[in-house]
Coordinates of C-alpha atoms in Angstrom, one line a residue:
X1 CA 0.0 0.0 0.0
X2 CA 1.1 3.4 -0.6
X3 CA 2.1 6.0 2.1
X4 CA -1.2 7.1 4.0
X5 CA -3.3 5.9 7.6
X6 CA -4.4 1.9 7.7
X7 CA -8.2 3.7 7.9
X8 CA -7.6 4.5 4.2
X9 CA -6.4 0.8 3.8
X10 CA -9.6 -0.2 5.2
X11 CA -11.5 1.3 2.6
X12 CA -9.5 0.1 -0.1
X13 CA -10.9 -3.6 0.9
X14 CA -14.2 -2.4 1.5
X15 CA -14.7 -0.5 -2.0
X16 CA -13.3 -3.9 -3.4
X17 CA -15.8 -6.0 -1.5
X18 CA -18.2 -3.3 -2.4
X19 CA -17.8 -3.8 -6.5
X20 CA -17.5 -7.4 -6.0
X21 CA -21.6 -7.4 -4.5
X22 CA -22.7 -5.0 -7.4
X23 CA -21.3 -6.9 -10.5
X24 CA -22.7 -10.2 -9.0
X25 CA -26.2 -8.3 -9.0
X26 CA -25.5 -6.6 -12.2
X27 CA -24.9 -10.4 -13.5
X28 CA -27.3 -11.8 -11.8
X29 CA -30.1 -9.1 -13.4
X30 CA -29.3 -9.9 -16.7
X31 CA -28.9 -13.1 -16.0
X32 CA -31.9 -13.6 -14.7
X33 CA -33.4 -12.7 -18.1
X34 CA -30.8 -14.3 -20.5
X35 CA -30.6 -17.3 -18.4
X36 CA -27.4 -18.3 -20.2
X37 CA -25.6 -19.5 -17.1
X38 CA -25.5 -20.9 -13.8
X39 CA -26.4 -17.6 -11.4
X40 CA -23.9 -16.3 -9.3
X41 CA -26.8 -16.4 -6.1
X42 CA -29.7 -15.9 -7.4
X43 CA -32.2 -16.3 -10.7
X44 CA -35.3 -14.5 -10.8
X45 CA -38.4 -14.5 -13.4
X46 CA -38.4 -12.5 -15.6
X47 CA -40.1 -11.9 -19.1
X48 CA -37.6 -11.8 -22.2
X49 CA -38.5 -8.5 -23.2
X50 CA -37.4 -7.1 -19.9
X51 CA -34.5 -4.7 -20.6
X52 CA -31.4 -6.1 -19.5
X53 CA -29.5 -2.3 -19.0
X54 CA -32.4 -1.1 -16.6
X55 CA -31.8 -4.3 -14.8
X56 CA -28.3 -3.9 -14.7
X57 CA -28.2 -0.6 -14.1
X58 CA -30.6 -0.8 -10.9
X59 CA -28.6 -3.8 -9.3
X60 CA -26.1 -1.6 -9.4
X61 CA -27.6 1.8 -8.1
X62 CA -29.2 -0.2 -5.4
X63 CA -26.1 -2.3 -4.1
X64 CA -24.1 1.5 -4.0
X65 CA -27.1 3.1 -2.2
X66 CA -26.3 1.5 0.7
X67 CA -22.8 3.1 1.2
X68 CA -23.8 5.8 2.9
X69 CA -26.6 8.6 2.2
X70 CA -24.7 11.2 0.5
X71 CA -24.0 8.3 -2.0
X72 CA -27.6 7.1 -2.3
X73 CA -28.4 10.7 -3.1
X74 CA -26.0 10.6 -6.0
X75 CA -27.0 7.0 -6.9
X76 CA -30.8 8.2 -7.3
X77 CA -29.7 10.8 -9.5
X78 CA -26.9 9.3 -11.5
X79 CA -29.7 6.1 -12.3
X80 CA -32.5 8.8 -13.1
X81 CA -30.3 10.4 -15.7
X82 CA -29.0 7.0 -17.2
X83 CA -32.6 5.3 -17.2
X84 CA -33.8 8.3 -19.2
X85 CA -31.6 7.1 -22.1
X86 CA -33.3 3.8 -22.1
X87 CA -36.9 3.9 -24.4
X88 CA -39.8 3.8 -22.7
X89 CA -40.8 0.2 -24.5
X90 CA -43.9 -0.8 -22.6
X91 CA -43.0 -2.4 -19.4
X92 CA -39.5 -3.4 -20.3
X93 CA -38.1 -1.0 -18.3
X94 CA -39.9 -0.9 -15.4
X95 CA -39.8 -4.7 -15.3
X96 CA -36.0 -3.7 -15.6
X97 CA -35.9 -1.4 -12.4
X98 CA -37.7 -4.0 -10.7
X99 CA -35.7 -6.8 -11.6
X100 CA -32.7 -5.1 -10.7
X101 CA -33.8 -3.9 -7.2
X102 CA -35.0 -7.4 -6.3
X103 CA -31.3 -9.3 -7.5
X104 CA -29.6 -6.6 -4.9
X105 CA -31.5 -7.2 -2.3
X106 CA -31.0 -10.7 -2.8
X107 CA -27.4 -10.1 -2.5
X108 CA -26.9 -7.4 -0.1
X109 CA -28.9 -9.7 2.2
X110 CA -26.6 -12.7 1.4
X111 CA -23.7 -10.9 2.5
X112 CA -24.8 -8.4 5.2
X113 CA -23.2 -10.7 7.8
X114 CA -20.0 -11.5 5.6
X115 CA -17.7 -10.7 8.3
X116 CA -16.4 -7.6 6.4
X117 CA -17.4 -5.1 9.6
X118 CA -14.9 -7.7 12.3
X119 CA -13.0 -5.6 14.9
X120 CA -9.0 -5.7 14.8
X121 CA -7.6 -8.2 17.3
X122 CA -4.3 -8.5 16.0
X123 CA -2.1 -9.6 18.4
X124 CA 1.6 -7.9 17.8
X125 CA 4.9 -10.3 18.7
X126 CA 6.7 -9.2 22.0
X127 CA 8.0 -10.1 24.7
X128 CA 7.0 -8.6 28.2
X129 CA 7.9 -4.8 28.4
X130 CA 9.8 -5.0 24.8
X131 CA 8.7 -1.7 22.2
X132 CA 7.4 -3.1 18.8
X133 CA 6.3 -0.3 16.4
X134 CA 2.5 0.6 17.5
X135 CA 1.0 1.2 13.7
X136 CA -2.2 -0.7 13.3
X137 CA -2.1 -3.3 11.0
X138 CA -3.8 -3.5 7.9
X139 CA -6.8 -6.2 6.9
X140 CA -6.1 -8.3 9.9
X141 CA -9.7 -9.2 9.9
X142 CA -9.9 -10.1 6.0
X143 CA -9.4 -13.6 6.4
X144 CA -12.5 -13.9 8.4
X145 CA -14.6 -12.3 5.6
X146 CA -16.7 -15.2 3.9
X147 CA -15.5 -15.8 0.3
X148 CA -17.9 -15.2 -2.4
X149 CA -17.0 -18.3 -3.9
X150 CA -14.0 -19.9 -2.5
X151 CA -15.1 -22.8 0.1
X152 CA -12.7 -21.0 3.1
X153 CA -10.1 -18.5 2.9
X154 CA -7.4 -21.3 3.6
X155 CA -8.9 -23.1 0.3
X156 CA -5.4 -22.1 -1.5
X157 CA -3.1 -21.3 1.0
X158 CA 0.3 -21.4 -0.3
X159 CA 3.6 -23.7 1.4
X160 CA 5.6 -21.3 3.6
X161 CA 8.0 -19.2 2.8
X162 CA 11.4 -20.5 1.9
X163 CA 14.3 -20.9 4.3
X164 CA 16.0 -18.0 5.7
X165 CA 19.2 -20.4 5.6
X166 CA 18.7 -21.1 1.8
X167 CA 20.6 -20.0 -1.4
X168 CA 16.9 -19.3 -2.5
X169 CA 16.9 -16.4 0.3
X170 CA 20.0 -15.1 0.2
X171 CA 19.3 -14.3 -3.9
X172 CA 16.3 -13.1 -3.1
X173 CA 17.6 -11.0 -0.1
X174 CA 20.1 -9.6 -2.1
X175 CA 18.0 -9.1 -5.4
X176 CA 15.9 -7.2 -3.7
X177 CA 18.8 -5.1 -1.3
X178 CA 20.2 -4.0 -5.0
X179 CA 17.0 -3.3 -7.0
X180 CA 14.3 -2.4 -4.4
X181 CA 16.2 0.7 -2.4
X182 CA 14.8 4.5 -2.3
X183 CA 18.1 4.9 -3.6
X184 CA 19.0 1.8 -6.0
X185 CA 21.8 2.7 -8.5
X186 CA 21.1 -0.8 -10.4
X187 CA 17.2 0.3 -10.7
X188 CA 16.7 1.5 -14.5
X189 CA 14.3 4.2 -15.0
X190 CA 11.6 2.2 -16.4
X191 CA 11.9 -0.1 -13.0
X192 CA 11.6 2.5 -11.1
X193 CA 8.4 4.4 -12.8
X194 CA 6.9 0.4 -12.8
X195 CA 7.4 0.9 -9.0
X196 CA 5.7 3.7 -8.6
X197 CA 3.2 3.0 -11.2
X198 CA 1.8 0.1 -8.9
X199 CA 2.2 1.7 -6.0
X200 CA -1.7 2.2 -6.9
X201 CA -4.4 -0.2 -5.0
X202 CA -7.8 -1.2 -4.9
X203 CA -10.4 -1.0 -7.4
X204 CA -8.6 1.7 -9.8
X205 CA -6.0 -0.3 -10.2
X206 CA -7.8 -3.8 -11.9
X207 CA -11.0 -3.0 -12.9
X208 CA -10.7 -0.4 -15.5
X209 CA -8.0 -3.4 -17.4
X210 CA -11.5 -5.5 -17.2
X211 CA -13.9 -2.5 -18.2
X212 CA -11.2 -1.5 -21.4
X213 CA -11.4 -5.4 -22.4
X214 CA -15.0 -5.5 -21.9
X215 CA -15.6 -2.1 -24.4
X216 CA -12.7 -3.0 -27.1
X217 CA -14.3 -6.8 -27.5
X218 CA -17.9 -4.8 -28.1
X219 CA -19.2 -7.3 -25.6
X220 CA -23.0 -7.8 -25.1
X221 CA -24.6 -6.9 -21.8
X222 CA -25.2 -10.2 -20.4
X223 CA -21.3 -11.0 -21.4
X224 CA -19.9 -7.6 -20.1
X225 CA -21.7 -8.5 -16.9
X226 CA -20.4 -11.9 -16.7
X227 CA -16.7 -11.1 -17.3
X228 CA -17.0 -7.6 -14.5
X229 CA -18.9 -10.5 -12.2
X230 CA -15.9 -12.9 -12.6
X231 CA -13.3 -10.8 -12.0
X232 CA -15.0 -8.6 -9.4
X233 CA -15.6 -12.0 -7.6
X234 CA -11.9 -13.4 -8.1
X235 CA -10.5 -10.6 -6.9
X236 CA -12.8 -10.4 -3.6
X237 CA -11.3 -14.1 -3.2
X238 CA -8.2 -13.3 -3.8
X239 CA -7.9 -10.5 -1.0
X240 CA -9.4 -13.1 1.5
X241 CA -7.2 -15.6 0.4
X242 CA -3.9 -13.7 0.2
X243 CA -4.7 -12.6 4.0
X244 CA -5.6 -15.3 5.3
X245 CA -1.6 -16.5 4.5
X246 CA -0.3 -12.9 5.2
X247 CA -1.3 -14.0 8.7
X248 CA -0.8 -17.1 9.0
X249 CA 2.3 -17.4 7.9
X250 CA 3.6 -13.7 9.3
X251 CA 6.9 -13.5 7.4
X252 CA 8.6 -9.7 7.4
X253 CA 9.6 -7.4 5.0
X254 CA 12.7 -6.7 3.4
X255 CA 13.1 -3.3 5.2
X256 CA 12.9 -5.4 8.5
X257 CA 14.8 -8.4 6.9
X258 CA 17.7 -5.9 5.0
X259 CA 18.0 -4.3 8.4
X260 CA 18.4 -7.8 10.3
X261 CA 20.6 -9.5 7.8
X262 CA 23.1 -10.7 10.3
X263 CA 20.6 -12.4 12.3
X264 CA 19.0 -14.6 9.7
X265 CA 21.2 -17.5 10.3
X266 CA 22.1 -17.0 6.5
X267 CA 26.2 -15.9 5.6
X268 CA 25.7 -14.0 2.6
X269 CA 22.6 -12.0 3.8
X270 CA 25.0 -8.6 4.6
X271 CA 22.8 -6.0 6.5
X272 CA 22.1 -2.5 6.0
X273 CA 21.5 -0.8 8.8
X274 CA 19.8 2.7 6.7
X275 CA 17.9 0.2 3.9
X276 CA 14.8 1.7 3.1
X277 CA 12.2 0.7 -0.3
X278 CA 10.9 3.7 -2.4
X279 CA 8.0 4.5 -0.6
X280 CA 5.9 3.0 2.7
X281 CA 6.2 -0.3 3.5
X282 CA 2.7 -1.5 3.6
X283 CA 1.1 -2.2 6.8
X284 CA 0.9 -6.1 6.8
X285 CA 2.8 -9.2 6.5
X286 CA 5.0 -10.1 3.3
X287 CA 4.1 -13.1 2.0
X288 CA 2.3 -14.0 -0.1
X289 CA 2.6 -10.9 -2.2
X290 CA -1.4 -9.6 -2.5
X291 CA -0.6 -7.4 -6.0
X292 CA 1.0 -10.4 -7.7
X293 CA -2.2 -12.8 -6.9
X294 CA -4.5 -9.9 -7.6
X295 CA -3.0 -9.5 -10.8
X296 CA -2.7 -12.9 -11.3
X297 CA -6.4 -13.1 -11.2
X298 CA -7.3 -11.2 -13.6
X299 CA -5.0 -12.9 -16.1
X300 CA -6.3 -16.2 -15.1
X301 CA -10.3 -14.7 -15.4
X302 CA -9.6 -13.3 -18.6
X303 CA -7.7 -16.4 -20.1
X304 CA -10.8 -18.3 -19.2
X305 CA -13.4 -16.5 -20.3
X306 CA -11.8 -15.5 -23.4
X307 CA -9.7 -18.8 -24.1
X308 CA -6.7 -16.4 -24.7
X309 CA -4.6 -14.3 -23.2
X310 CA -3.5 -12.4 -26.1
X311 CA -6.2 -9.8 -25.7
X312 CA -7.0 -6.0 -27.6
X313 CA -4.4 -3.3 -26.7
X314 CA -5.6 -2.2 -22.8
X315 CA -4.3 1.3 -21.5
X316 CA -4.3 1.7 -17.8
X317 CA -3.2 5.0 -16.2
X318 CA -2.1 4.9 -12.1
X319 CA -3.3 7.1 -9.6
X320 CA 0.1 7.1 -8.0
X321 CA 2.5 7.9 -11.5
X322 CA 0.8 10.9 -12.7
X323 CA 0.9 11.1 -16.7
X324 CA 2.2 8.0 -17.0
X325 CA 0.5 5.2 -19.4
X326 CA 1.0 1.5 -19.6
X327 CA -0.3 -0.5 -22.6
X328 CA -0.8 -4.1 -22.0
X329 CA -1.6 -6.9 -25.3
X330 CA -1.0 -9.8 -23.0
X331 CA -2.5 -11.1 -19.3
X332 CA 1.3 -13.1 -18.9
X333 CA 3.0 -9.8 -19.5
X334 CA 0.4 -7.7 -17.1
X335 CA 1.0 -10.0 -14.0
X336 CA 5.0 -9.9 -14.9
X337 CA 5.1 -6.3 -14.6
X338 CA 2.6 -6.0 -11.4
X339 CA 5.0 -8.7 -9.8
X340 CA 8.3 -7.3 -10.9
X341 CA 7.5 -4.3 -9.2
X342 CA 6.8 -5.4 -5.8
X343 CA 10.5 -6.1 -5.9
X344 CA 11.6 -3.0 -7.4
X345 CA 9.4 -1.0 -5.0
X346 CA 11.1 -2.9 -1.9
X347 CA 8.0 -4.4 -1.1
X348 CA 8.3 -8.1 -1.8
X349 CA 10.9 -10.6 -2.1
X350 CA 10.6 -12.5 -5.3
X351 CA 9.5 -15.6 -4.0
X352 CA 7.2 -18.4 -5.6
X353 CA 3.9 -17.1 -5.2

C-alpha cells in the first residue's frame, strides 16, 4: 500500500468487497433474463423482453445506495439520468428497475453478515515490556470475511515461505537489497516508474484493465456482466485468500529483513542498517505478495473467459504515477510487470507465489 493511515487501507478492501456485491447483481439481473448460465446467487423471473441495461443498471444503483446517504443521493440521481436514455418500450423498463432492485436485495442480504465489519484483534509479537512499532495493522480481519465463492479463505493457502538459511533467500535477499532501495543505482528508469506506477491499490487499479477489455471486444450486456462479475468475484477471493496467508504465515519485509541480515542465520545475507524501499512499507505481513495474486487473477479470469490471453491493446493510467501510461496486449505480460514491481518498489521478495 502506498504511504497514507491503515483507515484508508480499510476502505481500499471495503470499495473492493463493495464492486465485488454490485457486479454479482449486475450479472445476476441480466442473467436472470438471458438465463445463459449458472447464477452467481440468485435467478429471478423474468419476461424476455425485460430490458437487460435497466436491470443492470438498478442492481447496481441499489447495491451503491447503501454506502452511505450522501452516495444514495448521487445514486438516485446518477440512475435517473441513465434510465432516461433507455426507451420507454412498454413495461420493459420498469420490469428492468424491478428486476434489478429485487437481485440486490437478494445479494446485499446474502452478504450483510459476511464478516467484512470484524473488529481488529491483532495480536503484535513481543516479549513482556519490549517496544514493537505501535501502527495498526492492515486487513487483519480479512481472512474472516466469507469468500464469495471460495469454500474457506485457507482453500489455496500457499507452502511457507522459503528458508532464511537457503541460497533461494539469500538471492532473493540480495536481489531485492540492490534493486528495491529509495536509492537503488542498479534500478533502471523504467523499473523504477513500474514501481511507482503500482504503487496504486484497490479497485482503480484492476477493474478499468476488465472494463477496457469488456468495451474494445464490443461485448454484449449479459457478457460484459459476466466477465466484470468474474473478475470482481476473483478478486474479492483473492484478498481473502492472500490474507488469510499474510497471517498465517507472518513473514517480514525486506526493510525489517535488510535491516536484520546478520541475524537470519544466512552468511551472505550482509545487513544495512539505513535500507529503506521507495515509498511506505505496507502495513501487513509479506508473504504471499497480494498485487501479484490480484493480478494474477485477472490474467487467469480473462484467459478463461476468453480462451486467450492475447487480448485487444488495454491502457491503464495509475493514480500514484501521474501522466504515465501502460499498454498491455498480453495477461502473462500484465501480472510480470505488477510482480516485478513489488521487488523494485522494496516491497516483496521474489518468492514463488
Amino acid at each position: 500500500m502506498p504511504a497514507g493511515p491503515v483507515g484508508v487501507s480499510q476502505q481500499v478492501y471495503t470499495a473492493q468487497r463493495m464492486m465485488g456485491m454490485v457486479h454479482a447483481a449486475m450479472f445476476d439481473a441480466v442473467n436472470s433474463i438471458e438465463r445463459r448460465y449458472q447464477p452467481y446467487l440468485v435467478q429471478l423471473p423474468a419476461d424476455p423482453p425485460t430490458s437487460k441495461e435497466a436491470a443492470a443498471a438498478a442492481a447496481a444503483a441499489a447495491v451503491l445506495a447503501t454506502i452511505d446517504q450522501k452516495t444514495a443521493g448521487e445514486m438516485k440521481v446518477a440512475l435517473a439520468s441513465y434510465l432516461a436514455s433507455i426507451p420507454d418500450d412498454g413495461a420493459a423498463k420498469a420490469d428492468g428497475i424491478k428486476l434489478g432492485e429485487a437481485v440486490a436485495a437478494k445479494l446485499l442480504e446474502a452478504r450483510a453478515s459476511d464478516g467484512h465489519d470484524a473488529v481488529d484483534d491483532y495480536r503484535p509479537r513481543t516479549t513482556p515490556g519490549v517496544y514493537v512499532p505501535t501502527s495498526i495493522t492492515a486487513a487483519s480481519t480479512w481472512s474472516k470475511v466469507k469468500p464469495f465463492a471460495l469454500t474457506t479463505a485457507s482453500q489455496f493457502r500457499p507452502d511457507p515461505p522459503i528458508s532464511l538459511s537457503s541460497k533461494e533467500w539469500a538471492t532473493d535477499y540480495n536481489e531485492i537489497k540492490d534493486y528495491g532501495g529509495k536509492t537503488s543505482a542498479k534500478r533502471s528508469p523504467q523499473q523504477t516508474e513500474t514501481a511507482r506506477f503500482w504503487l496504486m491499490v484497490g479497485p482503480p487499479a484492476y477493474h478499468p484493465f476488465v472494463r477496457q477489455l469488456v468495451i474494445a471486444k464490443q461485448m454484449s450486456v449479459g457478457e460484459s456482466a459476466r466477465l466484470m462479475a468474474l473478475a470482481a468475484v476473483g478478486l474479492n477471493d483473492a484478498l481473502i485468500a492472500v490474507f488469510d496467508a499474510k497471517y498465517h504465515y507472518n513473514f517480514w519485509r525486506p526493510i525489517t529483513a535488510v535491516r536484520n541480515g546478520d541475524i537470519d542465520g544466512n552468511d551472505v545475507t550482509e545487513r544495512e542498517a539505513t535500507w529503506q524501499p521507495i515509498d511506505n512499507t505496507p502495513m501487513h505481513p509479506e508473504y504471499p505478495c497480494a498485487h501479484c495474486i490480484l493480478s494474477g487473477t485477472i490474467a487467469g479470469v480473462i484467459k478463461a473467459a476468453l480462451g486467450t490471453e492475447d487480448i485487444p491493446e488495454v491502457a491503464i493510467t495509475s493514480t500514484t504515477a501521474p501522466g504515465v501510461t501502460h499498454r498491455f496486449t498480453n495477461t502473462t505480460v500484465f501480472a510480470h510487470e505488477v510482480a516485478n514491481a513489488r521487488i523494485w518498489s522494496g516491497f516483496e521478495h521474489s518468492q514463488p507465489h
